[in-house]
Coordinates of C-alpha atoms in Angstrom, one line a residue:
X1 CA 17.9 35.8 -23.2
X2 CA 16.0 36.8 -20.5
X3 CA 14.8 34.0 -17.7
X4 CA 13.2 33.9 -15.1
X5 CA 13.7 31.1 -12.1
X6 CA 10.1 30.2 -11.3
X7 CA 9.9 28.4 -7.5
X8 CA 7.1 27.0 -5.8
X9 CA 6.5 27.2 -2.3
X10 CA 5.0 26.3 0.4
X11 CA 5.1 26.5 4.3
X12 CA 9.1 27.1 3.6
X13 CA 11.6 26.4 6.1
X14 CA 13.4 29.8 7.0
X15 CA 16.6 28.7 5.2
X16 CA 15.3 29.1 1.8
X17 CA 16.5 32.9 2.0
X18 CA 19.9 32.5 2.6
X19 CA 19.5 29.4 -1.0
X20 CA 17.2 32.7 -2.1
X21 CA 19.7 35.2 -2.3
X22 CA 22.3 32.9 -3.3
X23 CA 21.0 31.9 -5.8
X24 CA 19.9 35.5 -7.0
X25 CA 23.8 36.7 -7.1
X26 CA 25.2 33.6 -8.8
X27 CA 22.5 33.3 -10.9
X28 CA 21.6 37.6 -12.1
X29 CA 18.1 35.9 -12.7
X30 CA 14.9 37.6 -11.6
X31 CA 13.2 34.7 -9.5
X32 CA 9.6 34.3 -8.9
X33 CA 8.2 33.0 -5.5
X34 CA 4.7 31.6 -5.4
X35 CA 3.9 31.4 -2.1
X36 CA 1.2 28.7 -2.3
X37 CA -1.2 29.2 1.2
X38 CA 1.3 28.7 3.7
X39 CA 0.0 31.6 5.9
X40 CA 0.0 34.3 8.8
X41 CA 2.5 31.9 9.5
X42 CA 4.9 31.8 6.5
X43 CA 4.3 35.5 6.4
X44 CA 8.0 37.2 7.6
X45 CA 9.9 34.9 5.7
X46 CA 8.3 36.0 2.5
X47 CA 8.9 39.4 3.4
X48 CA 11.8 38.9 3.9
X49 CA 12.6 37.5 0.7
X50 CA 10.6 40.1 -1.4
X51 CA 13.5 42.6 -0.3
X52 CA 16.2 39.9 -2.0
X53 CA 16.9 42.5 -5.4
X54 CA 15.2 40.7 -8.3
X55 CA 13.0 38.2 -6.1
X56 CA 9.0 39.1 -7.0
X57 CA 6.7 37.6 -4.1
X58 CA 3.2 35.8 -5.9
X59 CA 1.1 35.1 -2.7
X60 CA -2.4 34.1 -2.2
X61 CA -4.6 32.7 0.6
X62 CA -5.5 29.0 0.3
X63 CA -3.4 27.0 -0.2
X64 CA -4.1 25.2 -4.0
X65 CA -1.4 22.7 -5.0
X66 CA 1.8 22.3 -5.8
X67 CA 1.1 22.3 -9.8
X68 CA -1.6 25.1 -9.3
X69 CA 1.2 26.8 -7.9
X70 CA 3.0 26.4 -10.6
X71 CA -0.1 27.8 -13.2
X72 CA 0.1 30.6 -11.3
X73 CA 3.4 31.5 -12.1
X74 CA 3.3 30.7 -15.6
X75 CA 0.0 33.1 -16.3
X76 CA 2.4 36.1 -14.3
X77 CA 5.0 36.0 -16.9
X78 CA 2.1 35.9 -19.9
X79 CA 0.6 38.5 -18.5
X80 CA 3.4 40.9 -17.0
X81 CA 6.6 40.1 -18.5
X82 CA 6.2 40.1 -22.1
X83 CA 10.4 40.6 -22.3
X84 CA 11.1 37.0 -20.7
X85 CA 11.8 34.0 -23.3
X86 CA 12.3 31.2 -21.0
X87 CA 11.4 30.3 -18.0
X88 CA 12.9 27.9 -15.3
X89 CA 10.9 26.2 -12.7
X90 CA 12.3 24.3 -9.5
X91 CA 11.9 23.3 -6.0
X92 CA 11.8 24.8 -2.9
X93 CA 13.3 22.6 -0.4
X94 CA 16.5 22.2 -1.6
X95 CA 17.0 18.8 -3.5
X96 CA 17.7 21.4 -6.5
X97 CA 21.4 22.8 -5.8
X98 CA 22.2 26.2 -7.7
X99 CA 24.9 24.3 -10.0
X100 CA 21.8 22.0 -11.0
X101 CA 19.6 25.2 -12.3
X102 CA 22.7 27.2 -13.6
X103 CA 23.2 24.5 -15.9
X104 CA 19.3 24.4 -16.8
X105 CA 20.0 27.9 -17.3
X106 CA 22.5 27.3 -20.3
X107 CA 20.5 25.2 -21.6
X108 CA 17.4 26.7 -22.9
X109 CA 19.8 29.5 -24.0
X110 CA 20.2 27.7 -26.1
X111 CA 17.2 24.7 -27.1
X112 CA 15.1 24.7 -29.7
X113 CA 10.7 26.7 -28.5
X114 CA 9.3 22.8 -28.6
X115 CA 11.6 21.4 -26.6
X116 CA 10.6 21.0 -22.5
X117 CA 14.4 19.9 -20.7
X118 CA 14.5 18.3 -18.0
X119 CA 16.3 17.4 -14.9
X120 CA 16.9 14.3 -13.9
X121 CA 18.0 12.6 -10.5
X122 CA 20.2 8.9 -10.8
X123 CA 18.9 6.9 -8.2
X124 CA 20.3 5.0 -6.0
X125 CA 18.7 2.6 -3.8
X126 CA 21.2 3.2 -0.7
X127 CA 21.0 6.6 -0.7
X128 CA 17.1 7.8 -1.7
X129 CA 14.1 7.3 0.9
X130 CA 12.1 4.5 0.6
X131 CA 8.4 6.5 -0.1
X132 CA 11.3 8.5 -3.0
X133 CA 12.7 5.6 -4.3
X134 CA 10.1 3.1 -5.0
X135 CA 7.6 6.1 -6.1
X136 CA 9.9 7.1 -8.3
X137 CA 10.4 4.0 -10.2
X138 CA 7.2 2.6 -10.0
X139 CA 6.1 6.0 -11.2
X140 CA 8.8 6.1 -14.4
X141 CA 7.5 2.1 -15.7
X142 CA 3.5 4.0 -15.8
X143 CA 5.2 6.2 -18.0
X144 CA 6.8 4.2 -20.4
X145 CA 4.1 2.0 -19.9
X146 CA 2.2 5.1 -21.1
X147 CA 3.6 6.5 -23.7
X148 CA 7.4 4.3 -24.7
X149 CA 9.2 6.8 -23.2
X150 CA 11.6 5.9 -20.7
X151 CA 12.2 9.3 -18.7
X152 CA 15.3 8.5 -15.8
X153 CA 12.8 10.8 -12.8
X154 CA 8.8 11.6 -13.4
X155 CA 8.9 13.1 -10.8
X156 CA 11.2 16.3 -10.9
X157 CA 10.5 19.7 -10.1
X158 CA 13.5 21.3 -11.9
X159 CA 12.3 22.0 -15.7
X160 CA 13.0 24.7 -18.4
X161 CA 11.1 25.6 -21.5
X162 CA 10.7 28.5 -23.3
X163 CA 8.2 30.6 -23.0
X164 CA 6.0 29.8 -25.8
X165 CA 5.4 26.6 -24.2
X166 CA 3.5 28.6 -20.9
X167 CA 0.0 28.9 -23.1
X168 CA 0.0 24.6 -23.2
X169 CA 1.1 24.0 -20.0
X170 CA -1.8 25.9 -18.5
X171 CA -4.1 24.3 -20.4
X172 CA -3.2 20.4 -19.3
X173 CA -5.2 18.7 -16.1
X174 CA -3.7 19.1 -12.5
X175 CA -3.8 20.9 -9.5
X176 CA -0.9 19.4 -7.1
X177 CA 1.7 17.0 -7.5
X178 CA -0.5 15.4 -10.6
X179 CA 0.7 18.5 -12.8
X180 CA 4.0 17.7 -13.5
X181 CA 3.8 14.2 -15.0
X182 CA 0.6 14.7 -16.4
X183 CA 2.9 17.8 -18.3
X184 CA 4.4 14.6 -19.5
X185 CA 1.8 12.4 -20.1
X186 CA 0.2 15.2 -22.7
X187 CA 3.5 15.9 -23.7
X188 CA 3.2 14.1 -27.2
X189 CA -0.8 15.9 -28.6
X190 CA 0.9 19.2 -27.4
X191 CA 4.1 18.9 -30.0
X192 CA 6.3 19.2 -26.9
X193 CA 9.5 17.2 -26.5
X194 CA 11.5 15.9 -24.1
X195 CA 14.5 16.2 -23.3
X196 CA 17.1 14.8 -20.6
X197 CA 19.7 17.0 -19.2
X198 CA 21.3 14.4 -15.4
X199 CA 21.8 16.2 -11.9
X200 CA 22.7 15.9 -8.2
X201 CA 19.5 14.1 -6.6
X202 CA 19.6 15.7 -2.5
X203 CA 17.7 14.3 0.3
X204 CA 18.0 16.8 2.5
X205 CA 17.3 15.0 6.1
X206 CA 15.8 11.3 4.3
X207 CA 13.6 14.3 2.9
X208 CA 11.6 15.0 5.8
X209 CA 9.6 18.2 4.9
X210 CA 8.0 16.8 1.9
X211 CA 3.6 18.3 1.4
X212 CA 3.8 15.0 -0.8
X213 CA 0.9 12.7 0.8
X214 CA 1.7 9.0 -0.2
X215 CA -2.2 8.0 -1.2
X216 CA -3.6 11.4 -2.2
X217 CA -1.3 12.3 -4.4
X218 CA -0.5 8.8 -5.8
X219 CA -4.0 8.4 -7.1
X220 CA -3.8 11.7 -8.9
X221 CA -0.3 11.2 -10.4
X222 CA -1.7 7.4 -11.8
X223 CA -5.2 7.9 -12.0
X224 CA -5.7 7.0 -15.6
X225 CA -4.5 3.9 -15.1
X226 CA -6.6 3.6 -11.6
X227 CA -9.2 4.7 -13.8
X228 CA -9.0 2.3 -17.2
X229 CA -8.8 -0.8 -13.9
X230 CA -12.2 0.1 -12.6
X231 CA -13.1 0.2 -16.0
X232 CA -11.8 -2.7 -16.4
X233 CA -13.3 -4.7 -13.5
X234 CA -16.5 -3.3 -14.1
X235 CA -16.7 -4.4 -17.4
X236 CA -15.7 -7.9 -16.5
X237 CA -18.4 -7.5 -14.2
X238 CA -21.0 -6.2 -17.3
X239 CA -19.8 -9.4 -19.0
X240 CA -20.8 -12.1 -16.9
X241 CA -24.0 -10.7 -15.8
X242 CA -24.9 -10.7 -18.9
X243 CA -23.4 -13.9 -19.8
X244 CA -25.0 -16.1 -16.9
X245 CA -28.8 -13.9 -17.9
X246 CA -28.2 -14.7 -21.3
X247 CA -28.2 -18.7 -19.7
X248 CA -31.3 -18.5 -17.3
X249 CA -32.7 -16.7 -19.3
X250 CA -32.9 -19.3 -22.9
X251 CA -31.4 -22.6 -20.8
X252 CA -28.1 -24.1 -20.2
X253 CA -27.3 -25.6 -23.1
X254 CA -23.8 -26.5 -25.4
X255 CA -25.4 -24.8 -27.1
X256 CA -26.2 -21.1 -26.6
X257 CA -22.9 -20.9 -24.9
X258 CA -21.1 -19.3 -27.2
X259 CA -23.8 -17.1 -28.3
X260 CA -24.4 -16.2 -25.3
X261 CA -20.3 -15.3 -24.6
X262 CA -20.5 -13.8 -28.2
X263 CA -23.7 -10.9 -27.4
X264 CA -22.7 -10.4 -24.0
X265 CA -18.8 -9.7 -25.2
X266 CA -19.9 -6.8 -27.5
X267 CA -22.7 -5.7 -24.8
X268 CA -18.9 -5.4 -22.3
X269 CA -17.5 -4.2 -24.4
X270 CA -19.2 -1.1 -25.0
X271 CA -20.3 -0.1 -21.5
X272 CA -15.5 -0.6 -21.0
X273 CA -15.3 1.9 -24.9
X274 CA -17.6 4.4 -23.6
X275 CA -16.0 4.2 -20.4
X276 CA -12.5 5.1 -22.1
X277 CA -14.0 7.3 -23.8
X278 CA -14.8 9.7 -21.4
X279 CA -13.4 8.2 -17.8
X280 CA -10.6 7.4 -18.5
X281 CA -8.5 8.7 -21.5
X282 CA -11.2 12.0 -21.3
X283 CA -11.3 11.8 -25.3
X284 CA -14.0 14.2 -26.5
X285 CA -13.6 13.9 -29.7
X286 CA -16.8 12.3 -32.2
X287 CA -17.4 8.7 -31.4
X288 CA -16.4 7.9 -35.5
X289 CA -13.4 9.0 -35.2
X290 CA -13.0 6.4 -32.0
X291 CA -15.3 3.7 -32.2
X292 CA -13.3 2.2 -35.7
X293 CA -10.3 1.3 -34.5
X294 CA -12.0 1.1 -30.6
X295 CA -14.2 -2.3 -32.7
X296 CA -11.2 -3.6 -35.0
X297 CA -9.6 -3.8 -30.5
X298 CA -11.8 -5.5 -29.5
X299 CA -12.3 -7.8 -32.0
X300 CA -8.0 -8.3 -32.2
X301 CA -8.4 -9.6 -28.6
X302 CA -11.3 -11.6 -29.1
X303 CA -9.3 -13.7 -31.6
X304 CA -6.0 -13.6 -28.9
X305 CA -7.7 -14.6 -26.6
X306 CA -9.6 -17.4 -28.0
X307 CA -6.6 -18.6 -29.2
X308 CA -4.0 -17.7 -27.1
X309 CA -6.2 -19.5 -24.3
X310 CA -6.3 -22.8 -26.2
X311 CA -2.4 -23.0 -27.3
X312 CA -1.9 -22.1 -23.7
X313 CA -3.6 -24.7 -22.3
X314 CA -1.8 -27.8 -24.0
X315 CA 1.9 -27.0 -22.1
X316 CA -0.8 -25.7 -18.8
X317 CA -4.1 -27.2 -18.7
X318 CA -5.7 -25.3 -16.0
X319 CA -8.2 -23.3 -18.3
X320 CA -8.3 -20.3 -15.5
X321 CA -4.8 -19.9 -14.6
X322 CA -4.4 -19.7 -18.8
X323 CA -6.7 -17.3 -19.2
X324 CA -6.0 -15.3 -16.5
X325 CA -2.6 -15.3 -17.9
X326 CA -3.5 -14.6 -21.9
X327 CA -5.7 -11.7 -20.6
X328 CA -3.7 -10.3 -18.7
X329 CA -1.7 -10.0 -21.1
X330 CA -3.7 -8.1 -23.0
X331 CA -4.8 -6.3 -20.7
X332 CA -1.7 -4.5 -20.6
X333 CA -1.9 -4.5 -23.8
X334 CA -4.7 -2.9 -24.9
X335 CA -4.3 -0.1 -22.8
X336 CA -1.0 0.9 -24.3
X337 CA -2.9 0.7 -27.6
X338 CA -6.0 2.3 -26.1
X339 CA -3.1 5.3 -24.4
X340 CA -1.6 5.8 -27.8
X341 CA -3.6 5.3 -31.0
X342 CA -7.1 4.9 -30.2
X343 CA -7.6 7.8 -27.3
X344 CA -4.3 10.5 -28.2
X345 CA -5.8 13.9 -28.5
X346 CA -4.4 15.6 -31.4
X347 CA -2.1 17.6 -30.8
X348 CA -2.8 21.4 -30.0
X349 CA 0.9 23.1 -31.3
X350 CA 2.6 23.2 -35.2

C-alpha cells in the first residue's frame, strides 16, 4: 500500500532536519511537510528539508493553526497524489519516534478503510509535564463524558487513516489544536471506528517548544462543554427571572407558586432548546426531528428533579443543597443525552 506521512510544522527547530532525513531513510515513504506560516526566519530549514529525497514542503505565508495545516496536507493528497492509499500524521516537535511512526504505517496497511488509528501515549504523573498530564486527563474525561468512548490520549498527533476518510475529515470544524479533538468527537457521526495503538511517551525539554496556548486552545477544545454551561446558566437566569416576574404580576400567594414555576420552566426550556440546537451542538436538522426528543428529556428532568429533591430532603433537610446536588447530577446526564441522542448529527458515510 502507498502511504504518505504528513507533518504539520510551525517554527521548527533545526534538529528536525536530521529527524526527517532518518524518517525518510528508515520508512522509505513519501513525506509531506506543511509549513504553517513559520515566516522568513525559518525558510532556510524548510529549504534543507525540501532537498531530502521523497520530501515535499507545502508552505503558505500566514500561520493558520495545526488543524488548518493538516487540512491543507489532506487536500493536497486528494488533488495531487491519487496513488496514495493511506496517510500517517505526526508532529515535528520530537514527540513521536520513528519506530512508532513505522508501527502505525504497518498497522494501517492491515486495517479496514473506515478505521482511524491513534498512537496513544500512557501518561505517568512523575514523568509528564504538569500542563500535558492534566490537559490530557481532563480532555480524556471530557471525551468519555461526551461520547462514552474511552481514549487514553485524545491529544495525540500520531494518527493513521485510509485516504477514503480524508474528504470527511475536511468537513470537521476547527483550524487549530481543537481540530484533532473535534475529529474524535465527530467520529461516530462520520461512521469512523477508532482503534488505539500504544506508543512511547516522549517529552523533550519538558515540552518547552510546544505551541499549545493554555487558555485559548483549551477553550477551543472544550468549547461544546463551555457553551453548554453558558446556555444552562442563561436558561437558569430566564427561569428565575420569569418566576419572580410572574409572582410580582399575579401576586405572591402560595397558590401561584406552582403555576409560576411551570410557566417559568417552559420559558427557560424554550431558550435552552434553541441555544442547544443552534449554538452548543450545531445541529441544523428540522426542529420536528429534535424537539420531541428534547421535550421528553425536559419533562423527565422536571419529574426526576422534583422526586430527587423530595427524597434527598429525607436525609439532607436543606432544600437548596438538595436541589443543587440533584440538579447537578441531572445537568451532566442531560449533556450526555443531548450530545449523543438528541442533537447527534446523522452519519455522512455509509
